[in-house]
């Protein structure tokens, strides 16, 4: 399964590295190399040289703290202080270093701790700022992705119109047409 970058926020894209959380619970960061691949695809650093099993555990712990706070935000519940502490801890380090070379050309350097610091920082920005009120669940069950609803009317329903949106529309269409046939 490919990684998805459809949430409109890096922290929520990171949370989406567990798919179908309420049903099949598919772990997309099964191996240390999966985390290195996600980090590169997400554009956090150009390349992550070595990721250990312990690094992977740290990454997953931060990810679950992010998911926990995102869930609390969607449900209007207070934040679990353990999740807050985990994000604080990650963000206390120096983040990934960016070196601009030219228009469209930047070098992003850092190891696992810097990557986690960047993720912790972006999560702090999301949960500490007004955008946490815009976090929504995808309506396309069993999809459990979260996203930021930046639509002007506040009516975005799916993580991705192409995957979940079209699937739901097709199902609704089938339901409608089968009803018509029965009538
Ligand atoms: Zn979805």
mmCIF file of C-alpha atoms in Angstrom, residues 2-3 8 11 44-45 57 63 68 71 75 81-82 93 109 115 128 133-134 136 146 152 154 156 167 183:
data_model
loop_
_atom_site.group_PDB
_atom_site.id
_atom_site.type_symbol
_atom_site.label_atom_id
_atom_site.label_comp_id
_atom_site.label_asym_id
_atom_site.label_seq_id
_atom_site.Cartn_x
_atom_site.Cartn_y
_atom_site.Cartn_z
ATOM 1 C CA UNK A 2 1.380 3.404 -0.982
ATOM 2 C CA UNK A 3 1.684 6.272 1.466
ATOM 3 C CA UNK A 8 -3.255 18.986 3.806
ATOM 4 C CA UNK A 11 1.373 15.750 10.883
ATOM 5 C CA UNK A 44 10.982 16.094 5.406
ATOM 6 C CA UNK A 45 14.615 15.323 4.546
ATOM 7 C CA UNK A 57 9.463 2.737 17.958
ATOM 8 C CA UNK A 63 2.700 9.296 15.479
ATOM 9 C CA UNK A 68 -4.544 10.883 19.750
ATOM 10 C CA UNK A 71 -8.902 12.540 17.487
ATOM 11 C CA UNK A 75 -14.366 15.122 19.120
ATOM 12 C CA UNK A 81 -1.418 15.273 28.591
ATOM 13 C CA UNK A 82 0.772 12.259 27.842
ATOM 14 C CA UNK A 93 15.264 19.072 19.632
ATOM 15 C CA UNK A 109 19.419 17.513 6.106
ATOM 16 C CA UNK A 115 13.013 14.499 11.595
ATOM 17 C CA UNK A 128 -1.701 24.802 19.300
ATOM 18 C CA UNK A 133 -10.607 23.157 14.790
ATOM 19 C CA UNK A 134 -10.580 22.211 11.090
ATOM 20 C CA UNK A 136 -12.045 16.158 10.201
ATOM 21 C CA UNK A 146 -7.935 12.707 8.977
ATOM 22 C CA UNK A 152 -14.598 27.883 2.268
ATOM 23 C CA UNK A 154 -16.415 23.809 5.536
ATOM 24 C CA UNK A 156 -14.972 18.764 2.658
ATOM 25 C CA UNK A 167 -15.881 5.051 -4.093
ATOM 26 C CA UNK A 183 -39.498 -0.236 -7.731
#
